[in-house]
mmCIF file of C-alpha atoms and ligand atoms in Angstrom:
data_model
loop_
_atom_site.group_PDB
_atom_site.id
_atom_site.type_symbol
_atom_site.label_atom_id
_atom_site.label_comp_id
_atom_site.label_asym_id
_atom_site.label_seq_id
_atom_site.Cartn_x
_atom_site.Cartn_y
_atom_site.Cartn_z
ATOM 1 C CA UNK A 1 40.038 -1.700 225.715
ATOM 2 C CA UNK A 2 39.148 -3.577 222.464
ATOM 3 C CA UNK A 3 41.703 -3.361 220.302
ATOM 4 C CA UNK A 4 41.972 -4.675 216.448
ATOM 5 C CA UNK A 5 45.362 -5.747 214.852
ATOM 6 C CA UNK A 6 44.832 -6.055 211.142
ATOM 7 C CA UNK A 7 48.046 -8.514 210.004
ATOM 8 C CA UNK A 8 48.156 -9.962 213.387
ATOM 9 C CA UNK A 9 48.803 -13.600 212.817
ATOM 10 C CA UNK A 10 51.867 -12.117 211.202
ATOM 11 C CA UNK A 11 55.293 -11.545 212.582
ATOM 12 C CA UNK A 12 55.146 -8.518 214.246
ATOM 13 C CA UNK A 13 51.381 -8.434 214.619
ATOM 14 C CA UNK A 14 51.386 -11.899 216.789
ATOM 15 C CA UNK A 15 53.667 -9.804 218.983
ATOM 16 C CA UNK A 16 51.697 -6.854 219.261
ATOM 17 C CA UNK A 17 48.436 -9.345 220.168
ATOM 18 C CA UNK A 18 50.693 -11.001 222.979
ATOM 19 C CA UNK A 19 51.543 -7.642 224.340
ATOM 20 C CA UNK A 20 48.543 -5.808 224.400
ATOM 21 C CA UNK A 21 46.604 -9.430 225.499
ATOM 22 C CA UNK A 22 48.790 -9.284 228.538
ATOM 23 C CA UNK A 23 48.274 -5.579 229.259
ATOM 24 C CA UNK A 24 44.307 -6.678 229.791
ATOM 25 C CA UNK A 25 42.922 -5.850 226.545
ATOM 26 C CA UNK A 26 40.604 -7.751 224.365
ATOM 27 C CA UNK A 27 42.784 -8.588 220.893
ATOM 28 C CA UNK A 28 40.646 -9.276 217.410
ATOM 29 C CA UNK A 29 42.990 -10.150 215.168
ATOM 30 C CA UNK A 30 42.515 -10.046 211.350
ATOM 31 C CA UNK A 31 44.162 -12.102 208.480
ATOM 32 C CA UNK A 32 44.000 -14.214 205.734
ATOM 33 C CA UNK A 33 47.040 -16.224 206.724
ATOM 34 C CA UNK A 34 48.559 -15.096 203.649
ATOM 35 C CA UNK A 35 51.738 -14.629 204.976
ATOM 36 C CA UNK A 36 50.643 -14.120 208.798
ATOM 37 C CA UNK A 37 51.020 -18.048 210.359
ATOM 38 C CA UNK A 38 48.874 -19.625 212.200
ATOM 39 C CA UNK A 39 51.356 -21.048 214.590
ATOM 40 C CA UNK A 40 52.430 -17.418 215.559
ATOM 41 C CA UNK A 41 49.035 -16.999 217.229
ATOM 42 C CA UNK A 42 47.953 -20.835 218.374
ATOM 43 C CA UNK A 43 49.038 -20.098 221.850
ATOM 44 C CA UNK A 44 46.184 -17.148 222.259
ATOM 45 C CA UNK A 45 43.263 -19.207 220.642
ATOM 46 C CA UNK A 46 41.042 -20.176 223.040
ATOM 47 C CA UNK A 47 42.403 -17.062 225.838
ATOM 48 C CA UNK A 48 39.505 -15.348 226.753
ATOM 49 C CA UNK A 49 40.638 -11.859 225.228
ATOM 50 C CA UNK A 50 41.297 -13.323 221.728
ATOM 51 C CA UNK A 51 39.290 -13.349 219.364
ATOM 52 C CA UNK A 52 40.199 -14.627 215.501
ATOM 53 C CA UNK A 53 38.553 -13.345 212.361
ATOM 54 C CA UNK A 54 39.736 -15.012 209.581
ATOM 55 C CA UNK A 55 39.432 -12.401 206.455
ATOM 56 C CA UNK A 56 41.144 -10.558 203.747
ATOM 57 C CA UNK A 57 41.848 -7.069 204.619
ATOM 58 C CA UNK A 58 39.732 -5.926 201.019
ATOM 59 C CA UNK A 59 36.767 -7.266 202.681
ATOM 60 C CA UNK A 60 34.942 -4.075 203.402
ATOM 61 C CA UNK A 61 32.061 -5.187 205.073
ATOM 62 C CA UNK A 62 34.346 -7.547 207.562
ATOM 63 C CA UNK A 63 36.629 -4.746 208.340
ATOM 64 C CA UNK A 64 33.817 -2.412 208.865
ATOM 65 C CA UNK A 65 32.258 -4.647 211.494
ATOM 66 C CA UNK A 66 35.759 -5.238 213.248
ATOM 67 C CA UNK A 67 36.521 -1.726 212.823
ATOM 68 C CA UNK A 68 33.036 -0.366 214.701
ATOM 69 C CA UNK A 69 33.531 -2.992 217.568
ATOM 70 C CA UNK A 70 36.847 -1.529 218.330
ATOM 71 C CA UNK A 71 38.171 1.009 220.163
ATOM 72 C CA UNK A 72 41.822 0.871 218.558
ATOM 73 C CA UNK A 73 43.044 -0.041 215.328
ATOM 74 C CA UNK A 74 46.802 -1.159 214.569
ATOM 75 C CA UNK A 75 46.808 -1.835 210.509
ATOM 76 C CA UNK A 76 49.495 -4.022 210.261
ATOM 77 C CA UNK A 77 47.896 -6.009 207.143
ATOM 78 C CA UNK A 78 50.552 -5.666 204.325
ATOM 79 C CA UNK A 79 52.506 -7.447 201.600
ATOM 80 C CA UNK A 80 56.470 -7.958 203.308
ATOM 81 C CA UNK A 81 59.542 -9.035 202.402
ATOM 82 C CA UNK A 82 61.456 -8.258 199.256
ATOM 83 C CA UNK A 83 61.157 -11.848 197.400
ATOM 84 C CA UNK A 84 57.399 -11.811 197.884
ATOM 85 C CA UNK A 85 57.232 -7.977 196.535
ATOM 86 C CA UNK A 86 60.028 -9.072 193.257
ATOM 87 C CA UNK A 87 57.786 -12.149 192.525
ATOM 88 C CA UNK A 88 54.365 -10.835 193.157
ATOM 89 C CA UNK A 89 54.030 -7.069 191.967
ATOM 90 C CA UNK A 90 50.443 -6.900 191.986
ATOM 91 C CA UNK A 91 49.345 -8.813 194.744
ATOM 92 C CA UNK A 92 52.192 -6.503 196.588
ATOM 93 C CA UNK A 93 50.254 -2.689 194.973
ATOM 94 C CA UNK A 94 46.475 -4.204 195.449
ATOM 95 C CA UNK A 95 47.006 -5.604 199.301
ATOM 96 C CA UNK A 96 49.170 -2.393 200.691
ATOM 97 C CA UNK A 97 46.527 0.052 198.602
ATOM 98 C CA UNK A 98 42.989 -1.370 198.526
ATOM 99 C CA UNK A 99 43.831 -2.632 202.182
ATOM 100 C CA UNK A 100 44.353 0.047 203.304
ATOM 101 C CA UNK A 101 41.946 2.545 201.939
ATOM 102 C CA UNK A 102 39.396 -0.034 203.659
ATOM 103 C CA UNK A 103 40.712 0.547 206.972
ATOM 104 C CA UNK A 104 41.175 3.764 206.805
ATOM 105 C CA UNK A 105 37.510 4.285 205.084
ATOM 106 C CA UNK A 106 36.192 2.508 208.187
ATOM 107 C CA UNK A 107 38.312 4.251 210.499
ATOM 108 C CA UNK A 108 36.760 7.317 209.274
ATOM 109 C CA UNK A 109 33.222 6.075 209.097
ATOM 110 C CA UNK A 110 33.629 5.175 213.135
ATOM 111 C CA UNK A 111 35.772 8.315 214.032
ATOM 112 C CA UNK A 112 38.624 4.995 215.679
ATOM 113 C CA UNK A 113 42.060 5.907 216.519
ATOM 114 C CA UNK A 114 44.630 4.131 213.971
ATOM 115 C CA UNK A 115 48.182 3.401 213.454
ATOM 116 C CA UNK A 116 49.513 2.612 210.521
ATOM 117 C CA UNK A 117 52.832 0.570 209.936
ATOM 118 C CA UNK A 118 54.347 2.295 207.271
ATOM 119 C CA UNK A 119 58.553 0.981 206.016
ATOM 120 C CA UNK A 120 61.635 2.368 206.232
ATOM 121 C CA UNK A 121 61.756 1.543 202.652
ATOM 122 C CA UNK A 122 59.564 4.613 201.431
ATOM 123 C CA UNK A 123 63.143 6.174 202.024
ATOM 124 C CA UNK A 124 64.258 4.594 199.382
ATOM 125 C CA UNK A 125 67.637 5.414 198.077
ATOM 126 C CA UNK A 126 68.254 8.518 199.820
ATOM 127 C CA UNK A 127 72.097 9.101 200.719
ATOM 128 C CA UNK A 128 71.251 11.772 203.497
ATOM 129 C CA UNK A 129 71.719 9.299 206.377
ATOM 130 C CA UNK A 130 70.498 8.771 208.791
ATOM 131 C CA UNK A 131 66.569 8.703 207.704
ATOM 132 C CA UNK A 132 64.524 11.621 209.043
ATOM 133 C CA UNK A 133 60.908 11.481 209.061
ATOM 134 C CA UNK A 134 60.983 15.274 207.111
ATOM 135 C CA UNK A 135 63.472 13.907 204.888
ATOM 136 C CA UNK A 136 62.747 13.721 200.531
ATOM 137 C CA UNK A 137 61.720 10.157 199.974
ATOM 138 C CA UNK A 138 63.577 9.122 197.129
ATOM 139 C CA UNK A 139 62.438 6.194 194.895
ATOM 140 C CA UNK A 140 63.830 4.348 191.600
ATOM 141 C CA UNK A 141 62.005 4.323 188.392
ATOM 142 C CA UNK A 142 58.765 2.060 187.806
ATOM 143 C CA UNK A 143 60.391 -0.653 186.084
ATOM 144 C CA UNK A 144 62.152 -1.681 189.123
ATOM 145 C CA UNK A 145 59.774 -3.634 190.896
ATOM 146 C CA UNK A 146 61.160 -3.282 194.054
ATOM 147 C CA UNK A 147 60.012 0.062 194.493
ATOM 148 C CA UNK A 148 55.869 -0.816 194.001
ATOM 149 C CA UNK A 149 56.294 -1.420 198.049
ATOM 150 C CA UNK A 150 57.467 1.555 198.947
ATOM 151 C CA UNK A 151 55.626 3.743 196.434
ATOM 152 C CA UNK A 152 52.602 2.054 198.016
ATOM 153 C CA UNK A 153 53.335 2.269 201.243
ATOM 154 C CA UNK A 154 54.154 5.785 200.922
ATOM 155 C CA UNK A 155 50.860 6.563 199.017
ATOM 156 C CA UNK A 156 48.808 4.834 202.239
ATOM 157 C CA UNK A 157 51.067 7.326 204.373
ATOM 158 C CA UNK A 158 49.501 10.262 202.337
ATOM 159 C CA UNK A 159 46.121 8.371 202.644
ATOM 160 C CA UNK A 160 45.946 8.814 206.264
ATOM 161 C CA UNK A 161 47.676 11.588 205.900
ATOM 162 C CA UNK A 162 45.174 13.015 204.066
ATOM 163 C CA UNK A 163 41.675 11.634 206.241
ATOM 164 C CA UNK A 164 43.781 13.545 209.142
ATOM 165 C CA UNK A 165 43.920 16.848 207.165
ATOM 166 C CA UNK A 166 40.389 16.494 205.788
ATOM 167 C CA UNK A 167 38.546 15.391 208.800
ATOM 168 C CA UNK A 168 41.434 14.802 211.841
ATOM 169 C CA UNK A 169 40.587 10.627 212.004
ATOM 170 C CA UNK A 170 43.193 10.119 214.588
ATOM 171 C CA UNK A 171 45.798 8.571 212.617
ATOM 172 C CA UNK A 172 49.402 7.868 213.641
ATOM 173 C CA UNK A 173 52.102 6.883 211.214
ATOM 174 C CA UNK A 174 55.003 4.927 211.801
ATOM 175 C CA UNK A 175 57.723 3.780 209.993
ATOM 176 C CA UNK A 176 59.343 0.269 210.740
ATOM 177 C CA UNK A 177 62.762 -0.028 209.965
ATOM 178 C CA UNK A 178 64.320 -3.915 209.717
ATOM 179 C CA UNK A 179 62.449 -5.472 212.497
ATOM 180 C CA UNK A 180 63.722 -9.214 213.595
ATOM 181 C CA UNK A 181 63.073 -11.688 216.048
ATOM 182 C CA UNK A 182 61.557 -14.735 217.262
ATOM 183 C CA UNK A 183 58.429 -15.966 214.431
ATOM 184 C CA UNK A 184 60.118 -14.256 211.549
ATOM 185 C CA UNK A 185 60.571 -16.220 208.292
ATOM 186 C CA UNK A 186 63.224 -15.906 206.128
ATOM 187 C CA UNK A 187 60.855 -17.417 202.985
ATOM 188 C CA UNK A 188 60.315 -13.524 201.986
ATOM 189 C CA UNK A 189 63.734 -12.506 201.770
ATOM 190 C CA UNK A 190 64.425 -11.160 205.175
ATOM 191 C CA UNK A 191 68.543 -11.963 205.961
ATOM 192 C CA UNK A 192 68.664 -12.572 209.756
ATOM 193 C CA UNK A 193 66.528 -15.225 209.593
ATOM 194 C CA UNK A 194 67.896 -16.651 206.823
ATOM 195 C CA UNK A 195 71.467 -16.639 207.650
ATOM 196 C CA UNK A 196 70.517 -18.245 211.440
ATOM 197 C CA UNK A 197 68.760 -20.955 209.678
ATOM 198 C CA UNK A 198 71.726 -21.404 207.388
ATOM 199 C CA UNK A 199 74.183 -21.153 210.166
ATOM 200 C CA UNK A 200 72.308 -23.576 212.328
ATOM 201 C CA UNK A 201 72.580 -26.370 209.694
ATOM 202 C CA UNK A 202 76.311 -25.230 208.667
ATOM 203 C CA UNK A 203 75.809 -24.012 205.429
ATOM 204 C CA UNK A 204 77.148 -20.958 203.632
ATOM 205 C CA UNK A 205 75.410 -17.859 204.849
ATOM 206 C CA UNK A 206 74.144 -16.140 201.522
ATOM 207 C CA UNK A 207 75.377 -12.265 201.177
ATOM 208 C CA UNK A 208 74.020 -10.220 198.660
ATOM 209 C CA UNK A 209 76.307 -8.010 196.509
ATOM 210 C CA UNK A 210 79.571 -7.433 198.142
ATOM 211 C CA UNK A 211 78.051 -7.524 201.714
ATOM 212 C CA UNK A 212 79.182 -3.761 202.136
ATOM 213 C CA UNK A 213 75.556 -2.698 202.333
ATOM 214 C CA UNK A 214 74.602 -1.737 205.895
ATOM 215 C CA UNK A 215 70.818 -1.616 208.177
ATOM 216 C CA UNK A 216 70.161 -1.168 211.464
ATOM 217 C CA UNK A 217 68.095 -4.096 213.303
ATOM 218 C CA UNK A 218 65.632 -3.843 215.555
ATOM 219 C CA UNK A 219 64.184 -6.474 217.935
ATOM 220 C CA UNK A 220 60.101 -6.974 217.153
ATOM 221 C CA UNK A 221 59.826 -6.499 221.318
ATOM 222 C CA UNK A 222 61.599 -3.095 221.170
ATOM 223 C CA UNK A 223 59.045 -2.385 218.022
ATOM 224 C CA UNK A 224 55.881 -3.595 219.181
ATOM 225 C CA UNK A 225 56.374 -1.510 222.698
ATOM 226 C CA UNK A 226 57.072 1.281 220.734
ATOM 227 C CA UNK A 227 53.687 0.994 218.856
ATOM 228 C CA UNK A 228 51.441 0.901 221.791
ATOM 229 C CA UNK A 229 52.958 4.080 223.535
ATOM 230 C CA UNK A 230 52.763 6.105 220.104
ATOM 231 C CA UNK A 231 48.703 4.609 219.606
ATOM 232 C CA UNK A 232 47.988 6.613 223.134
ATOM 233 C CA UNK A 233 49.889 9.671 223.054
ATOM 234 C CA UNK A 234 47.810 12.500 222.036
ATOM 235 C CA UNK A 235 51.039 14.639 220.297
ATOM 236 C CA UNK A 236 51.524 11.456 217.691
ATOM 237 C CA UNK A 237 47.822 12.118 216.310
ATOM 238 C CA UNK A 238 48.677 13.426 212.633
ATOM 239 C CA UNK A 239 52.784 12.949 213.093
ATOM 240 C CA UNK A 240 55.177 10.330 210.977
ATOM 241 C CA UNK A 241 57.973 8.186 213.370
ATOM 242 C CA UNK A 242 60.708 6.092 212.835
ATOM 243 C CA UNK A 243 60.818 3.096 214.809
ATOM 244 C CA UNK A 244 63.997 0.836 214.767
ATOM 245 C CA UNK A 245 67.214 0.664 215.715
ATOM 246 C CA UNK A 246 70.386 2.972 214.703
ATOM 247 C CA UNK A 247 73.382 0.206 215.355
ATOM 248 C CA UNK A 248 74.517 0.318 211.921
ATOM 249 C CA UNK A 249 76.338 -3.201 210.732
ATOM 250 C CA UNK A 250 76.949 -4.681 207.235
ATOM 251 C CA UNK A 251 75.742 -7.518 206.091
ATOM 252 C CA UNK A 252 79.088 -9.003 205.704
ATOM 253 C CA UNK A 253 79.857 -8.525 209.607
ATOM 254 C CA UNK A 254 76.108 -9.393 210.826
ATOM 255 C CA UNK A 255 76.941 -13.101 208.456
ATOM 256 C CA UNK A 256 80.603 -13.006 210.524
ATOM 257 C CA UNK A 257 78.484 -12.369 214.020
ATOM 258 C CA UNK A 258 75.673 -14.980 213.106
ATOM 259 C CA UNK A 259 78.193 -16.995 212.414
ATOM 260 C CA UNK A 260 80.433 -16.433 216.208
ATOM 261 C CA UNK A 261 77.240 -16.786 217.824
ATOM 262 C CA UNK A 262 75.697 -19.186 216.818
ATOM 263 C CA UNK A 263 79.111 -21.224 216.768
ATOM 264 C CA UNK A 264 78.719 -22.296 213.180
ATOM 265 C CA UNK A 265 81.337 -23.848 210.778
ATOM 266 C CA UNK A 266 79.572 -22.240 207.998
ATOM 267 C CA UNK A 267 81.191 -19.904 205.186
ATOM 268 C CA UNK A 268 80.172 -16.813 203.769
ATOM 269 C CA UNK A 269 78.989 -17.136 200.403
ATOM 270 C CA UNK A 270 78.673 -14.198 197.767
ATOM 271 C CA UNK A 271 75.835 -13.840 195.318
ATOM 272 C CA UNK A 272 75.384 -11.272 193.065
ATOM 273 C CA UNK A 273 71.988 -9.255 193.062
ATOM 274 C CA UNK A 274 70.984 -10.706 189.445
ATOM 275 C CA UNK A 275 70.773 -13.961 190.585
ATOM 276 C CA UNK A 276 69.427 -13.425 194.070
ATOM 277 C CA UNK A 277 66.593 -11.134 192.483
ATOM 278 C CA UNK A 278 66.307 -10.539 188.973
ATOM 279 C CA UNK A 279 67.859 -8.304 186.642
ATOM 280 C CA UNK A 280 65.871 -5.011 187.460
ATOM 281 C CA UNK A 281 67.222 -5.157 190.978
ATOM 282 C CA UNK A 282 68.103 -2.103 193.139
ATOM 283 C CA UNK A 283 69.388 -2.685 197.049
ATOM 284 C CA UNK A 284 69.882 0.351 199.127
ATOM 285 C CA UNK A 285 73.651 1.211 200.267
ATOM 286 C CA UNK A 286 73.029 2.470 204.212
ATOM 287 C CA UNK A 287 70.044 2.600 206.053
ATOM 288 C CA UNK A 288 69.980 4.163 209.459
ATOM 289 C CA UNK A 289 67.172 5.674 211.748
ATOM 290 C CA UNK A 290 67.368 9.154 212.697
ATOM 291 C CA UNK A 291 65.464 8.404 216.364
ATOM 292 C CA UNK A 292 65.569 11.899 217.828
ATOM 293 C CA UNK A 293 61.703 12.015 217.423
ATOM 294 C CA UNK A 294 60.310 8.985 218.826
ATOM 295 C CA UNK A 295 63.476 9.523 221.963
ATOM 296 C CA UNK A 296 61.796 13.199 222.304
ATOM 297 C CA UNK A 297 58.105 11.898 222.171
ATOM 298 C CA UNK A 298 57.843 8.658 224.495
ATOM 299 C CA UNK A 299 61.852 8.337 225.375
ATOM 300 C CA UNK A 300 61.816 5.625 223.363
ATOM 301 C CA UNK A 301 65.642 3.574 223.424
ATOM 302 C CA UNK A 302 65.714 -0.539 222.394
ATOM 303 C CA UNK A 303 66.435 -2.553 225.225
ATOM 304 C CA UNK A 304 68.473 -5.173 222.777
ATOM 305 C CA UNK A 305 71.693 -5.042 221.265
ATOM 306 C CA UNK A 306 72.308 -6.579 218.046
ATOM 307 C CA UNK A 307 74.195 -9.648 219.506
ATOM 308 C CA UNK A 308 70.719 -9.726 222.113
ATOM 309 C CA UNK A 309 68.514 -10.258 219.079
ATOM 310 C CA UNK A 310 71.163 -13.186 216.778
ATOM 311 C CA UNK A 311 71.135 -14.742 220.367
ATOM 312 C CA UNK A 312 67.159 -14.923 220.468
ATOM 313 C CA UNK A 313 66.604 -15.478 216.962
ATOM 314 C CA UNK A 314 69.135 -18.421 217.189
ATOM 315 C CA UNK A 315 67.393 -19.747 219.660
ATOM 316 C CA UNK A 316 63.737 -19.748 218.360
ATOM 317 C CA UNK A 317 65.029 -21.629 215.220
ATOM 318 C CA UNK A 318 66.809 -23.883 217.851
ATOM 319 C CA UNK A 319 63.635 -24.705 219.708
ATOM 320 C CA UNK A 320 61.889 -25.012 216.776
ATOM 321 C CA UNK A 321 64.080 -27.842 215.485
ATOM 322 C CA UNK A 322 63.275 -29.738 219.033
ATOM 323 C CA UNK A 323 67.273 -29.023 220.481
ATOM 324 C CA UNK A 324 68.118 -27.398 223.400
ATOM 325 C CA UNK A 325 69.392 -23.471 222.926
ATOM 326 C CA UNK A 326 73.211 -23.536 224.101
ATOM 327 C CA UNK A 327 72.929 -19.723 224.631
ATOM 328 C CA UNK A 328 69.960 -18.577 226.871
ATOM 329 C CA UNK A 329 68.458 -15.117 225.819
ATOM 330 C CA UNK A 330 69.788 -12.272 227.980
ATOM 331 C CA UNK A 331 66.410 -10.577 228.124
ATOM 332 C CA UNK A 332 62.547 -10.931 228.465
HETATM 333 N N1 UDP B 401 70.365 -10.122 202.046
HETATM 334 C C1 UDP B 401 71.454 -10.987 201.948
HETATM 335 N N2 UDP B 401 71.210 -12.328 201.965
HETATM 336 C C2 UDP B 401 69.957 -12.865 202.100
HETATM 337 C C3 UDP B 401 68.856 -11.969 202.219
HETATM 338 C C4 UDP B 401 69.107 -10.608 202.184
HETATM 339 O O1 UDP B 401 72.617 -10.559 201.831
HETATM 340 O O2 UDP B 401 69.833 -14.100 202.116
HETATM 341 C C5 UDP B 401 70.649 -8.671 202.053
HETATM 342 C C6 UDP B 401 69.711 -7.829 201.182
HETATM 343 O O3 UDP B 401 70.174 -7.786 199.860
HETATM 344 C C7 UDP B 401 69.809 -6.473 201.885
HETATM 345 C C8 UDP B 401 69.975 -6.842 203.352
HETATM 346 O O4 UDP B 401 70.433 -8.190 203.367
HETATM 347 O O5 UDP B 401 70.905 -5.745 201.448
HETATM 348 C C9 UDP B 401 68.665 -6.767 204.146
HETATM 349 O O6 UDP B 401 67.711 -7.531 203.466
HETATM 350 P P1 UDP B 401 66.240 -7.759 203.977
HETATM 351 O O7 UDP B 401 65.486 -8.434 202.868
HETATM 352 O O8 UDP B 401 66.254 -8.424 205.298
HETATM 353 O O9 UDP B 401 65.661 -6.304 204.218
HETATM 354 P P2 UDP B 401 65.690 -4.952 203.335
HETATM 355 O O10 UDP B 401 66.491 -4.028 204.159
HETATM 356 O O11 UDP B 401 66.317 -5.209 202.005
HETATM 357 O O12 UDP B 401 64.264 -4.581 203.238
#
């Protein structure tokens, strides 16, 4: 099968090429390296099932060409991480939108199955926990920037939403909560990474607010696997899912487990929102995946634990630094 991963030098997109590479298929992955790295996907250049367009997703005439050669489409292409999204408002509103409306424009025009990686975050602030994908999606006002991502994501969800009403493209819908693992940067805001990084170097791990905030984390492998059974299952054509985790932790005790793990002498330090992002900042108190759907529809349960994924994380940064990991990962 030729399948195309918009996004897919990025994070979860390099681990969605490796996957579906190995399964046999033939992987075009599109990006502008924006945020998506180019070491993430070095080790497939060259493979003969890889191929490498190097484009901005609001290239219409690019995307249409990648879009009619393929057979699937994953649209992964998107602005991430809260920093980038509090420092660059627009560039956050024009990628999710316009990028999207020229996938799913093309999609249309060649009648290809899509999935598109919505966020937890259209959630928003809701309090009815855990997250249901029929649940109100419950946003702050427009002067918080934070919530341009998920009132964009959300309005590509009705996009698609809409092509499937109006003309049933095959579109599937799924929303990723707080995906970590190996390749992710902490430069965008994202904590695990950020508070293995600081632990590694023994420096005070960084909690925002009072560190009684809680998510659920989800390792990218668990993710990614969970993508490619939902793109070929008939039932998910036209249906929303949550994809994640539901271990529910603070961010006070993941900084205390980092910390065990990882063996650090580092502290925990405590920094108020303000001054972590700005004055206009909103966090969210609890997040937490309601799974029942996805378990019902492919019997979908992650394969790691929490402590699994600081252990592998850990590790990666390790490597990356040219030590030895002291703790092997427990899976594969
Ligand atoms: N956070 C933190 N320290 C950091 C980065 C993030 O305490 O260095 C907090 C952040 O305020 C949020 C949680 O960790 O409450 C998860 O943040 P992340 O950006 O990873 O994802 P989010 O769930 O906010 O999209």
């Amino acid at each position: 099968m030729r399948v195309l991963i918009t996004g897919g030098a990025g994070f979860i997109g390099s681990h969605l090429a490796d996957v579906l590479v190995a399964q046999g298929n033939h992987v075009t992955v599109l990006d502008d390296f924006s945020t998506g790295r180019h070491e993430n996907i070095a080790h497939l250049e060259g493979h003969p099932l890889f191929n490498l367009v190097y484009a901005d997703i609001g290239e219409e005439a690019i995307v249409r060409d990648c879009v009619a050669a393929a057979d699937r489409v994953f649209h992964l292409a998107s602005a991430v991480g809260v920093r980038l999204i509090v420092e660059q408002p627009v560039r956050t509103i024009e990628t999710i939108v316009h990028g999207t409306s020229v996938v799913m424009k093309a999609c249309s025009r060649y009648r290809k199955p899509v999935l598109l990686t919505s966020t937890s975050e259209v959630y928003g602030k809701s309090t009815k926990v855990p997250f249901s994908e029929e649940d109100d999606l419950v946003i702050g006002p427009s002067y918080r920037r934070r919530w341009a991502y998920a009132c964009s994501k959300a309005l590509d969800e009705f996009l698609a939403m809409a092509y499937w009403h109006h003309s049933r493209m095959p579109v599937v819908i799924v929303r990723l909560f707080n995906t970590v693992g190996p390749r992710q940067t902490g430069q965008y805001g994202m904590v695990l990474p950020r508070f293995v990084q600081q632990a590694l170097k023994d420096e005070p791990l960084t909690v925002y607010g009072d560190g009684s905030q809680t998510r659920c984390f989800c390792h990218v492998k668990d993710a990614v696997g969970a993508l490619v059974r939902l793109m070929e299952l008939p039932e998910a054509r036209g249906e929303v899912f949550n994809v994640g985790s539901d271990e529910e932790v603070s961010i006070r005790e993941l900084a205390e487990r980092v910390i065990r793990i990882t063996g650090s002498q580092s502290s925990i330090k405590y920094i108020p929102f303000e001054e972590a992002y700005g004055a206009d900042f909103e966090d969210m108190q609890r997040r937490v995946a309601d799974l029942s759907k996805i378990r019902q529809a492919i019997g979908y349960k992650p394969r790691f634990s929490l402590d699994d994924i600081i252990g592998d994380v850990a590790d990666h940064y390790t490597r990356k630094s040219g030590k030895v990991p002291q703790r092997a990962s427990s899976r594969g």
